[in-house]
Short mmCIF file of C-alpha atoms in Angstrom, two decimals:
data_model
loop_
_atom_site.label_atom_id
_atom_site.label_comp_id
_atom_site.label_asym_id
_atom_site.label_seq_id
_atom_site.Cartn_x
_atom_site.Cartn_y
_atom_site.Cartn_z
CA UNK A 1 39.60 91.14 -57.23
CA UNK A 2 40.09 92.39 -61.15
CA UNK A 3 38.92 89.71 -63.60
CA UNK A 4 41.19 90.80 -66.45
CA UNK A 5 39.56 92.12 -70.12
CA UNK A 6 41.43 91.23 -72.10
CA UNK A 7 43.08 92.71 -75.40
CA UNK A 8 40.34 92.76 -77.89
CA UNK A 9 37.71 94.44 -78.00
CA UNK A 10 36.40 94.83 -81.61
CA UNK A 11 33.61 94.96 -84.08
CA UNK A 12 32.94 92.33 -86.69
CA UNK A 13 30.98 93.84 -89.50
CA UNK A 14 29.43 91.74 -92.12
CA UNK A 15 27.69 93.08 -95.69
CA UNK A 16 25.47 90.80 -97.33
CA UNK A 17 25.13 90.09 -100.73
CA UNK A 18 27.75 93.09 -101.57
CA UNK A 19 31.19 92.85 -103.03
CA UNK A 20 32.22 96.16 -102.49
CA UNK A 21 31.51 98.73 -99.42
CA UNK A 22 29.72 101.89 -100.15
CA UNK A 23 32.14 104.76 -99.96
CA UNK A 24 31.27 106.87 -97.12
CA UNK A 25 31.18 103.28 -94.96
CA UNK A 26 34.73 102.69 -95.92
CA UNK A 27 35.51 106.67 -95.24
CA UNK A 28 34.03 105.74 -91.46
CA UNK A 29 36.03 102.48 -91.32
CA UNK A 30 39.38 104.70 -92.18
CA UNK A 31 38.39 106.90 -89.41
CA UNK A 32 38.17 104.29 -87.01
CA UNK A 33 41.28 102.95 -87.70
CA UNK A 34 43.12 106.01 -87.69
CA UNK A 35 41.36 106.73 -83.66
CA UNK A 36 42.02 103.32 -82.93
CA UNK A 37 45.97 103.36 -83.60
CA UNK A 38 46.33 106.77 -81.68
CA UNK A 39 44.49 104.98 -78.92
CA UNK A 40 46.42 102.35 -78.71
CA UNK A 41 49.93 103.43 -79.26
CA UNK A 42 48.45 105.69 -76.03
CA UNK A 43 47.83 102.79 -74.13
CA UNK A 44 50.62 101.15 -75.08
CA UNK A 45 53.30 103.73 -74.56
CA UNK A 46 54.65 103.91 -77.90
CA UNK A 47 57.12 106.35 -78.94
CA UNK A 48 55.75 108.45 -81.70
CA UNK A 49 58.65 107.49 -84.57
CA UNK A 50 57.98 103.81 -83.53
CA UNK A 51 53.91 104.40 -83.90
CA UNK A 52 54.23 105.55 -87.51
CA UNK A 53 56.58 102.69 -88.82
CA UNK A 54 53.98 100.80 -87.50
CA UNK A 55 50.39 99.36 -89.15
CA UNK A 56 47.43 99.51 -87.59
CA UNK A 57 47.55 95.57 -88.06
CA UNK A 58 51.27 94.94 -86.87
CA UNK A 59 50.13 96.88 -83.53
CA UNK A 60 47.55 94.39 -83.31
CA UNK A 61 49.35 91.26 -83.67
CA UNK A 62 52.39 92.31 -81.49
CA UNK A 63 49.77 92.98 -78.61
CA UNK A 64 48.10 89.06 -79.91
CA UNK A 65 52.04 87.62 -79.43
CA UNK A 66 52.34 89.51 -76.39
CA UNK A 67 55.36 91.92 -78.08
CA UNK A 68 53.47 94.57 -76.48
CA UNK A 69 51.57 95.46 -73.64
CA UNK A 70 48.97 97.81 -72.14
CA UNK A 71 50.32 100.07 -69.52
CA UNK A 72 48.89 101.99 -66.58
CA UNK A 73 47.84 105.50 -68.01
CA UNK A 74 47.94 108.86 -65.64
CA UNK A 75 45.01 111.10 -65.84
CA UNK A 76 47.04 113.20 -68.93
CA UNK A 77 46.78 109.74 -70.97
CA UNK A 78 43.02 109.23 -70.14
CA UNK A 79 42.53 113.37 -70.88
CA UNK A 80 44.20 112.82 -74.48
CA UNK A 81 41.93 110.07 -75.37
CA UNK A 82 38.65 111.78 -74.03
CA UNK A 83 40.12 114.48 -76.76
CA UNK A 84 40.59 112.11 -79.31
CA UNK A 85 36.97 110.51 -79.01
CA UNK A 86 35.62 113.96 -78.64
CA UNK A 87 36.22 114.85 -82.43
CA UNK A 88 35.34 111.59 -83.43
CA UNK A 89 31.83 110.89 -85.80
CA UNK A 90 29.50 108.06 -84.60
CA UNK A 91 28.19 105.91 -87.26
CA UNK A 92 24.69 104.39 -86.95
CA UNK A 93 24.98 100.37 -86.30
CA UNK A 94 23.60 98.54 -89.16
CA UNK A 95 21.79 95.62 -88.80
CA UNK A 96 24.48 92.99 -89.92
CA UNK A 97 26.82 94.08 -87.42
CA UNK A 98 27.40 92.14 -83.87
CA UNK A 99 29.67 93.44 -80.99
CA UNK A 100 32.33 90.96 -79.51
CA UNK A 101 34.29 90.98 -76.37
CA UNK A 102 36.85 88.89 -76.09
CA UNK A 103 37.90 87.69 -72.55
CA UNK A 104 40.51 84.98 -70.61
CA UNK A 105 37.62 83.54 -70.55
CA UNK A 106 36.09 83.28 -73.52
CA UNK A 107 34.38 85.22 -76.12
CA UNK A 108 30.81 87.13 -76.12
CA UNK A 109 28.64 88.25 -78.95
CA UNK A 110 25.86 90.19 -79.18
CA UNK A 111 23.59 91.95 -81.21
CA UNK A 112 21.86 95.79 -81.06
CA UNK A 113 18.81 97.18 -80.39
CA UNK A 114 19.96 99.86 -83.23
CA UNK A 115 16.42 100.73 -83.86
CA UNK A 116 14.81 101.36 -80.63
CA UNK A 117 18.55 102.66 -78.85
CA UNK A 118 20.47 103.97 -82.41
CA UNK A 119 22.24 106.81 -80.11
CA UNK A 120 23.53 104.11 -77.49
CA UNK A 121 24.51 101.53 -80.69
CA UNK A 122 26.32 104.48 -82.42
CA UNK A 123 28.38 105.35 -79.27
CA UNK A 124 29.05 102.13 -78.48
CA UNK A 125 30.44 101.06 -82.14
CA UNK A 126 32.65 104.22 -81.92
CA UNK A 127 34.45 103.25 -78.80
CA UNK A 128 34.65 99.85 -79.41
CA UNK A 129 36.15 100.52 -83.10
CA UNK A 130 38.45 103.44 -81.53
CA UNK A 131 39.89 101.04 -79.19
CA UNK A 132 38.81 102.81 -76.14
CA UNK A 133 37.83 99.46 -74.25
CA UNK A 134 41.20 98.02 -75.44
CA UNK A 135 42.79 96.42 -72.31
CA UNK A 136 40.64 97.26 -69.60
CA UNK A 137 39.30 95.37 -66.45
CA UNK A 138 35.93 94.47 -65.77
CA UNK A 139 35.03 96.35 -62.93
CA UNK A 140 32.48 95.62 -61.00
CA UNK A 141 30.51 91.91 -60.51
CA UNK A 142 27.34 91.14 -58.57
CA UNK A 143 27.30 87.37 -58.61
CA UNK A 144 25.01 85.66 -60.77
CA UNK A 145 22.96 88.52 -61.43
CA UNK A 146 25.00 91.37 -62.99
CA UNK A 147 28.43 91.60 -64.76
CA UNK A 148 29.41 95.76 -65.23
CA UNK A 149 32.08 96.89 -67.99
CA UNK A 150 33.30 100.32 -69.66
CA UNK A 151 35.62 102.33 -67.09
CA UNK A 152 39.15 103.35 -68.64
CA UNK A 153 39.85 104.17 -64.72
CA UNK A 154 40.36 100.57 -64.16
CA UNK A 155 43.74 100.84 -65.88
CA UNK A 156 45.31 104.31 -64.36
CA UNK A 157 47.50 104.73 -61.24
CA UNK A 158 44.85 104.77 -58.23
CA UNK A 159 43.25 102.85 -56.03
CA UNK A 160 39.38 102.84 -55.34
CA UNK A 161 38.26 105.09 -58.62
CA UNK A 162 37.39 101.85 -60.98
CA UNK A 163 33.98 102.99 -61.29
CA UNK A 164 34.69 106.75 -62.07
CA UNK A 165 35.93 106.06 -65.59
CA UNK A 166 34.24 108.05 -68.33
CA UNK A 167 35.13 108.91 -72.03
CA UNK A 168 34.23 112.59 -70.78
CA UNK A 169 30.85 112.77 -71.89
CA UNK A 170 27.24 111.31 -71.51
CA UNK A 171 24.24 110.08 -73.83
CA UNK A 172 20.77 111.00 -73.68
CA UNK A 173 18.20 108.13 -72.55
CA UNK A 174 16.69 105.95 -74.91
CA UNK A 175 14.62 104.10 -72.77
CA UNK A 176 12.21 101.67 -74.81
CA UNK A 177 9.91 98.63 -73.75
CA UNK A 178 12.53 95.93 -74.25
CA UNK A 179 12.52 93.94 -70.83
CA UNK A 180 15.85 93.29 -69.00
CA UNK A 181 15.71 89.54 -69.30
CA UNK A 182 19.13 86.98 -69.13
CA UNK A 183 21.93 88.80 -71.84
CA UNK A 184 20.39 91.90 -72.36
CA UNK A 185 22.92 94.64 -72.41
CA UNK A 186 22.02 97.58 -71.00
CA UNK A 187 24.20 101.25 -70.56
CA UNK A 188 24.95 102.32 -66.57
CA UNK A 189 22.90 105.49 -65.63
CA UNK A 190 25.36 108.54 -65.58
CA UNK A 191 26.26 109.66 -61.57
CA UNK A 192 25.93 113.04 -62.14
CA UNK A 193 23.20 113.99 -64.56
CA UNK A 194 20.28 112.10 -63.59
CA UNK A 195 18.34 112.24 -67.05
CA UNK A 196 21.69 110.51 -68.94
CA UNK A 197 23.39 107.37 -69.57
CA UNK A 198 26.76 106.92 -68.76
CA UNK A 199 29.22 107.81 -71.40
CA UNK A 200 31.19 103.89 -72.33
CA UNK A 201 30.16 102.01 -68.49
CA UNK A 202 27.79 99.07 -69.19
CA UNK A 203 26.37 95.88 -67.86
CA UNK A 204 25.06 92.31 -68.87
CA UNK A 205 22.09 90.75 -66.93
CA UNK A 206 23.02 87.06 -65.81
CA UNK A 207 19.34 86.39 -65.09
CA UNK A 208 16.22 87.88 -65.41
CA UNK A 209 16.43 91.63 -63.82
CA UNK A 210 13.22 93.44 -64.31
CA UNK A 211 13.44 95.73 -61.85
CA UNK A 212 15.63 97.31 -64.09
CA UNK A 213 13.09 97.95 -66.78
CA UNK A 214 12.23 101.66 -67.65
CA UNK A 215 15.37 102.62 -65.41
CA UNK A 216 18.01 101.58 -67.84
CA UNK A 217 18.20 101.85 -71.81
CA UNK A 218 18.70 98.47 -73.28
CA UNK A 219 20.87 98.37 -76.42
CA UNK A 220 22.12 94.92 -77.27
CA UNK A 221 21.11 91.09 -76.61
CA UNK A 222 24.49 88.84 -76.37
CA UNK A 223 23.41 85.59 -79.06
CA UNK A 224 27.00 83.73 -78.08
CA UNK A 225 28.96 83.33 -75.13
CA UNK A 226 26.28 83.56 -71.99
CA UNK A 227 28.35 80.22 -70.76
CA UNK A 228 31.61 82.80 -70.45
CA UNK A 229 29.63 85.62 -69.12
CA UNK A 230 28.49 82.96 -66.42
CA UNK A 231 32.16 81.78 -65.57
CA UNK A 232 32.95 85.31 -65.08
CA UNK A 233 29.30 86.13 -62.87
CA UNK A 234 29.53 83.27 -60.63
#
């Protein structure tokens, strides 16, 4: 069975104590939203003329009312994205900035690892800001110990391939000493290169899964939401 993911999945970034965003921050954040509405009108199915009478923002909200809704790509929409993220620039995670995944079920927060995995953090922010998890299924659940995310192939036209989806590349390791312990977020080892993590798949521990230590690269700790990430586990 799919557990639907729902429509949102986004970055909240908070500055402290400063009124105004340093320029080349608000150059990245353009960026982003630029990716993300090419993304999206993708997903969507939007005719080009409508797409650029259209905000970033309006997109958004009609896909909130339900106005519009994510369709299932073929493997031309899923190779125009990987072409889009390809030129895309990562930008290091800073340290006031949580992910959040919103579900049917609820919402989940958590924060990075950006010093020990900045690589994994940086990739991560860049597809969730791009809008490349936008609308995809969860796709894989071991009860109550393991809940796995990431794979754009979850939303295309076959059967029996939800694992295979990529954004066309993979990340080195950053493997580090932090142990996989309950909401520790950790990226899927890649199936074909042995030495990498996988490119956008990644899981949440449900409990305490240290025979994953040293194996995996932990990047994130979820803070908010373990309650919805057991709803969805068990």
């Amino acid at each position: 069975m799919k557990w639907k993911y729902f429509f949102l999945f986004s970055f909240l970034i908070f500055i402290s104590n400063c009124s105004e965003k340093h320029p080349t921050y608000r150059a990245a954040e353009n960026e982003f939203q630029e990716l993300q509405k090419e993304i999206l009108s993708t997903k969507l199915g939007l005719d080009s003329t409508v797409a650029a009478n259209l905000t970033l923002d309006e997109i958004n909200n009609r896909i909130d009312k339900g106005d519009f809704r994510f369709r299932t790509l073929n493997v031309k929409d899923i190779r125009y994205i990987h072409r889009l993220i390809a030129f895309a620039k990562l930008v290091p995670v800073t340290t006031s900035e949580v992910a959040v995944i919103e579900t049917e079920f609820g919402s989940i927060v958590f924060r990075f690892y950006s010093s020990l995995a900045p690589g994994h953090c940086a990739n991560f922010k860049l597809l969730a800001n791009s809008g490349y998890f936008d609308g995809i299924f969860i796709h894989k659940i071991i009860p109550g110990k393991v809940v796995y995310i990431g794979s754009i192939t979850t939303i295309d036209f076959f059967a029996g391939n939800d694992e295979d989806g990529t954004p066309g590349y993979n990340q080195k390791l950053e493997l580090n000493n932090v142990p996989f312990k309950r909401g520790v977020v950790g990226m899927v080892r890649s199936k074909r290169q042995s030495l990498s993590s996988h490119g956008s798949q990644f899981f949440i521990v449900l409990k305490n899964s240290f025979e994953f230590n040293n194996k995996f690269t932990p990047f994130g700790e979820v803070i908010k939401g373990m309650n919805v990430l057991d709803k969805i586990g068990n």
